[in-house]
Amino acid sequence: TSPTGERPQVVLELYTSQGCVQCPRANRLLGMFSHEPGVLALTFPVGIWDYLGWCDTLARPAFSERQRAYSAALHVRGRFTPQLIFNGARQTSAADWDDARAVLEATRNDPQSEGVAEISITRLRNNRVRVSIAPNARGAGADIWLLAYDPGPVSVVISAGVNINRTVPHYNLVDSIQRIDTWNGDATWFERAHCDPECAVLVQRPGPGQILGAAYTYRPSRY
């Protein structure tokens, strides 16, 4: 087996689009955040600006649905890019780096939830992964999500739209996200295949709401 995974203090989700003029810079910010201790920074491309002449090549309908649900849960009027979500509980624009940094530091200082989920994740052979969650009755009812992602950078050359002739990088690019189950607060574990190149697990209040815990695989040689 490979080394057991990391357990971050903060999970960042960047909703970005190749058809957004401010997003290449926001992607770079996400890349910088991804190297900070205690931070799992993930990129979710969405096709919100596809009608402007360039269809995002990495967007997934599931990512748009997740961002739309966040807009409702966090009382945001409509969707926008580049948007940062912090532990499922705060949001801001990634276009303002100073504000994004301030919200990140505020999130680091949040008190720990009573329903915190202690998670471990271990890579097995053949790109399988084992996830274990310690018991905590106060976390019962949360959703368990499994994500596959590529640390990257994954670069895309844009040939139309507002970013024409630009090469746009993506860091910790999410390829898929699936809801595994509802956590009943008991100790539980599961195994899944297709953890390639890397994967992460989130335990999150429905909504989507506050992230109670997370863990992710890593291979230092990739960085």
GROMACS .gro file of C-alpha atoms in nm:
model
  223
    1THR     CA    1   0.000   0.000   0.000
    2SER     CA    2   0.095   0.364  -0.043
    3PRO     CA    3   0.115   0.603   0.254
    4THR     CA    4  -0.207   0.675   0.436
    5GLY     CA    5  -0.372   0.999   0.337
    6GLU     CA    6  -0.380   1.348   0.478
    7ARG     CA    7  -0.662   1.498   0.686
    8PRO     CA    8  -0.700   1.868   0.604
    9GLN     CA    9  -0.832   2.138   0.833
   10VAL     CA   10  -0.985   2.335   0.544
   11VAL     CA   11  -1.146   2.210   0.223
   12LEU     CA   12  -1.154   2.471  -0.055
   13GLU     CA   13  -1.372   2.428  -0.363
   14LEU     CA   14  -1.307   2.658  -0.658
   15TYR     CA   15  -1.584   2.686  -0.917
   16THR     CA   16  -1.413   2.811  -1.231
   17SER     CA   17  -1.474   2.833  -1.604
   18GLN     CA   18  -1.252   2.854  -1.910
   19GLY     CA   19  -1.492   3.119  -2.043
   20CYS     CA   20  -1.438   3.354  -1.747
   21VAL     CA   21  -1.182   3.631  -1.785
   22GLN     CA   22  -1.090   3.633  -1.414
   23CYS     CA   23  -1.066   3.256  -1.376
   24PRO     CA   24  -0.710   3.186  -1.500
   25ARG     CA   25  -0.579   3.408  -1.221
   26ALA     CA   26  -0.816   3.245  -0.970
   27ASN     CA   27  -0.690   2.904  -1.079
   28ARG     CA   28  -0.336   3.011  -0.994
   29LEU     CA   29  -0.454   3.124  -0.649
   30LEU     CA   30  -0.609   2.782  -0.593
   31GLY     CA   31  -0.278   2.625  -0.695
   32MET     CA   32  -0.095   2.832  -0.433
   33PHE     CA   33  -0.349   2.748  -0.164
   34SER     CA   34  -0.316   2.378  -0.249
   35HIS     CA   35   0.045   2.379  -0.122
   36GLU     CA   36  -0.040   2.523   0.219
   37PRO     CA   37  -0.041   2.290   0.522
   38GLY     CA   38  -0.384   2.172   0.630
   39VAL     CA   39  -0.558   2.272   0.306
   40LEU     CA   40  -0.726   2.050   0.049
   41ALA     CA   41  -0.794   2.276  -0.250
   42LEU     CA   42  -1.010   2.131  -0.529
   43THR     CA   43  -1.108   2.266  -0.872
   44PHE     CA   44  -1.462   2.218  -1.011
   45PRO     CA   45  -1.496   2.348  -1.370
   46VAL     CA   46  -1.846   2.459  -1.471
   47GLY     CA   47  -1.993   2.559  -1.806
   48ILE     CA   48  -2.170   2.871  -1.685
   49TRP     CA   49  -2.020   3.091  -1.960
   50ASP     CA   50  -2.030   2.841  -2.249
   51TYR     CA   51  -2.271   3.065  -2.440
   52LEU     CA   52  -1.999   3.330  -2.482
   53GLY     CA   53  -1.821   3.134  -2.754
   54TRP     CA   54  -1.611   2.869  -2.578
   55CYS     CA   55  -1.743   2.552  -2.412
   56ASP     CA   56  -1.546   2.453  -2.104
   57THR     CA   57  -1.372   2.125  -2.192
   58LEU     CA   58  -1.353   2.001  -1.832
   59ALA     CA   59  -1.696   2.096  -1.695
   60ARG     CA   60  -1.932   1.829  -1.561
   61PRO     CA   61  -2.308   1.859  -1.500
   62ALA     CA   62  -2.256   1.725  -1.147
   63PHE     CA   63  -2.027   2.020  -1.069
   64SER     CA   64  -2.289   2.270  -1.186
   65GLU     CA   65  -2.551   2.095  -0.973
   66ARG     CA   66  -2.323   2.113  -0.669
   67GLN     CA   67  -2.255   2.484  -0.720
   68ARG     CA   68  -2.626   2.551  -0.771
   69ALA     CA   69  -2.702   2.373  -0.442
   70TYR     CA   70  -2.439   2.583  -0.264
   71SER     CA   71  -2.601   2.901  -0.400
   72ALA     CA   72  -2.928   2.800  -0.236
   73ALA     CA   73  -2.770   2.680   0.090
   74LEU     CA   74  -2.548   2.989   0.131
   75HIS     CA   75  -2.815   3.233   0.008
   76VAL     CA   76  -2.611   3.351  -0.289
   77ARG     CA   77  -2.809   3.519  -0.566
   78GLY     CA   78  -2.728   3.304  -0.868
   79ARG     CA   79  -2.405   3.134  -0.965
   80PHE     CA   80  -2.080   3.308  -1.053
   81THR     CA   81  -1.716   3.237  -1.123
   82PRO     CA   82  -1.457   3.231  -0.984
   83GLN     CA   83  -1.624   3.125  -0.659
   84LEU     CA   84  -1.451   2.976  -0.355
   85ILE     CA   85  -1.637   2.764  -0.098
   86PHE     CA   86  -1.469   2.710   0.241
   87ASN     CA   87  -1.558   2.392   0.434
   88GLY     CA   88  -1.904   2.407   0.277
   89ALA     CA   89  -1.996   2.696   0.506
   90ARG     CA   90  -1.848   3.019   0.363
   91GLN     CA   91  -1.802   3.160   0.016
   92THR     CA   92  -1.632   3.448  -0.159
   93SER     CA   93  -1.499   3.549  -0.500
   94ALA     CA   94  -1.156   3.415  -0.589
   95ALA     CA   95  -1.099   3.728  -0.799
   96ASP     CA   96  -1.005   3.920  -0.482
   97TRP     CA   97  -0.696   3.746  -0.348
   98ASP     CA   98  -0.682   3.950  -0.028
   99ASP     CA   99  -1.042   3.868   0.058
  100ALA     CA  100  -0.990   3.500  -0.028
  101ARG     CA  101  -0.689   3.491   0.205
  102ALA     CA  102  -0.884   3.658   0.485
  103VAL     CA  103  -1.172   3.409   0.456
  104LEU     CA  104  -0.926   3.119   0.452
  105GLU     CA  105  -0.763   3.239   0.774
  106ALA     CA  106  -1.103   3.294   0.936
  107THR     CA  107  -1.202   2.940   0.843
  108ARG     CA  108  -0.883   2.803   0.998
  109ASN     CA  109  -0.994   2.963   1.327
  110ASP     CA  110  -1.347   2.822   1.326
  111PRO     CA  111  -1.427   2.603   1.628
  112GLN     CA  112  -1.437   2.232   1.557
  113SER     CA  113  -1.783   2.090   1.493
  114GLU     CA  114  -1.932   1.857   1.753
  115GLY     CA  115  -2.011   1.621   1.466
  116VAL     CA  116  -1.652   1.608   1.342
  117ALA     CA  117  -1.570   1.300   1.133
  118GLU     CA  118  -1.228   1.142   1.191
  119ILE     CA  119  -1.142   0.988   0.854
  120SER     CA  120  -0.850   0.785   0.727
  121ILE     CA  121  -0.791   0.694   0.364
  122THR     CA  122  -0.539   0.440   0.237
  123ARG     CA  123  -0.441   0.362  -0.118
  124LEU     CA  124  -0.438  -0.010  -0.197
  125ARG     CA  125  -0.310  -0.193  -0.500
  126ASN     CA  126  -0.464  -0.148  -0.846
  127ASN     CA  127  -0.582   0.206  -0.766
  128ARG     CA  128  -0.822   0.091  -0.497
  129VAL     CA  129  -0.876   0.292  -0.182
  130ARG     CA  130  -0.999   0.206   0.168
  131VAL     CA  131  -1.181   0.468   0.374
  132SER     CA  132  -1.250   0.440   0.748
  133ILE     CA  133  -1.463   0.676   0.956
  134ALA     CA  134  -1.449   0.671   1.337
  135PRO     CA  135  -1.778   0.682   1.533
  136ASN     CA  136  -1.942   1.011   1.631
  137ALA     CA  137  -2.317   1.006   1.689
  138ARG     CA  138  -2.336   1.386   1.652
  139GLY     CA  139  -2.240   1.352   1.288
  140ALA     CA  140  -2.523   1.115   1.197
  141GLY     CA  141  -2.711   1.208   0.882
  142ALA     CA  142  -2.414   1.352   0.694
  143ASP     CA  143  -2.338   1.253   0.336
  144ILE     CA  144  -2.022   1.067   0.236
  145TRP     CA  145  -1.872   1.189  -0.093
  146LEU     CA  146  -1.586   1.035  -0.290
  147LEU     CA  147  -1.396   1.242  -0.547
  148ALA     CA  148  -1.131   1.154  -0.801
  149TYR     CA  149  -0.891   1.435  -0.889
  150ASP     CA  150  -0.570   1.509  -1.078
  151PRO     CA  151  -0.311   1.723  -0.893
  152GLY     CA  152  -0.204   1.865  -1.229
  153PRO     CA  153  -0.142   2.120  -1.343
  154VAL     CA  154  -0.380   2.030  -1.624
  155SER     CA  155  -0.348   2.299  -1.890
  156VAL     CA  156  -0.598   2.379  -2.164
  157VAL     CA  157  -0.530   2.602  -2.465
  158ILE     CA  158  -0.832   2.824  -2.531
  159SER     CA  159  -0.902   2.897  -2.898
  160ALA     CA  160  -1.218   3.110  -2.871
  161GLY     CA  161  -1.408   3.335  -2.631
  162VAL     CA  162  -1.276   3.589  -2.382
  163ASN     CA  163  -0.960   3.387  -2.305
  164ILE     CA  164  -0.867   3.319  -2.668
  165ASN     CA  165  -0.501   3.220  -2.719
  166ARG     CA  166  -0.445   3.173  -2.346
  167THR     CA  167  -0.320   2.857  -2.179
  168VAL     CA  168  -0.527   2.804  -1.865
  169PRO     CA  169  -0.390   2.582  -1.584
  170HIS     CA  170  -0.604   2.379  -1.341
  171TYR     CA  171  -0.479   2.243  -1.008
  172ASN     CA  172  -0.628   1.950  -0.814
  173LEU     CA  173  -0.877   1.912  -1.095
  174VAL     CA  174  -1.182   1.708  -0.991
  175ASP     CA  175  -1.281   1.450  -1.251
  176SER     CA  176  -1.576   1.289  -1.074
  177ILE     CA  177  -1.778   1.313  -0.753
  178GLN     CA  178  -2.019   1.054  -0.619
  179ARG     CA  179  -2.228   1.024  -0.307
  180ILE     CA  180  -2.139   0.695  -0.140
  181ASP     CA  181  -2.388   0.679   0.146
  182THR     CA  182  -2.535   0.853   0.450
  183TRP     CA  183  -2.324   0.829   0.764
  184ASN     CA  184  -2.524   0.705   1.062
  185GLY     CA  185  -2.259   0.812   1.314
  186ASP     CA  186  -2.125   0.459   1.368
  187ALA     CA  187  -1.777   0.343   1.278
  188THR     CA  188  -1.777   0.248   0.912
  189TRP     CA  189  -1.545   0.167   0.626
  190PHE     CA  190  -1.561   0.095   0.255
  191GLU     CA  191  -1.338   0.025  -0.043
  192ARG     CA  192  -1.365   0.163  -0.396
  193ALA     CA  193  -1.175   0.129  -0.723
  194HIS     CA  194  -1.061   0.391  -0.976
  195CYS     CA  195  -0.871   0.615  -0.734
  196ASP     CA  196  -0.657   0.759  -1.011
  197PRO     CA  197  -0.450   0.969  -1.000
  198GLU     CA  198  -0.572   1.067  -0.652
  199CYS     CA  199  -0.895   1.077  -0.456
  200ALA     CA  200  -1.055   1.246  -0.159
  201VAL     CA  201  -1.345   1.170   0.072
  202LEU     CA  202  -1.570   1.432   0.232
  203VAL     CA  203  -1.823   1.387   0.511
  204GLN     CA  204  -2.066   1.674   0.474
  205ARG     CA  205  -2.398   1.790   0.612
  206PRO     CA  206  -2.675   1.765   0.352
  207GLY     CA  207  -2.751   2.076   0.154
  208PRO     CA  208  -2.458   2.071   0.078
  209GLY     CA  209  -2.364   2.209   0.417
  210GLN     CA  210  -2.071   2.215   0.655
  211ILE     CA  211  -1.790   1.968   0.587
  212LEU     CA  212  -1.739   1.765   0.904
  213GLY     CA  213  -1.422   1.591   0.791
  214ALA     CA  214  -1.210   1.504   0.491
  215ALA     CA  215  -0.911   1.299   0.385
  216TYR     CA  216  -0.721   1.257   0.062
  217THR     CA  217  -0.454   1.040  -0.096
  218TYR     CA  218  -0.121   1.181  -0.203
  219ARG     CA  219   0.201   1.068  -0.364
  220PRO     CA  220   0.478   1.322  -0.294
  221SER     CA  221   0.669   1.222  -0.607
  222ARG     CA  222   0.389   1.374  -0.816
  223TYR     CA  223   0.451   1.727  -0.687
   0.00000   0.00000   0.00000
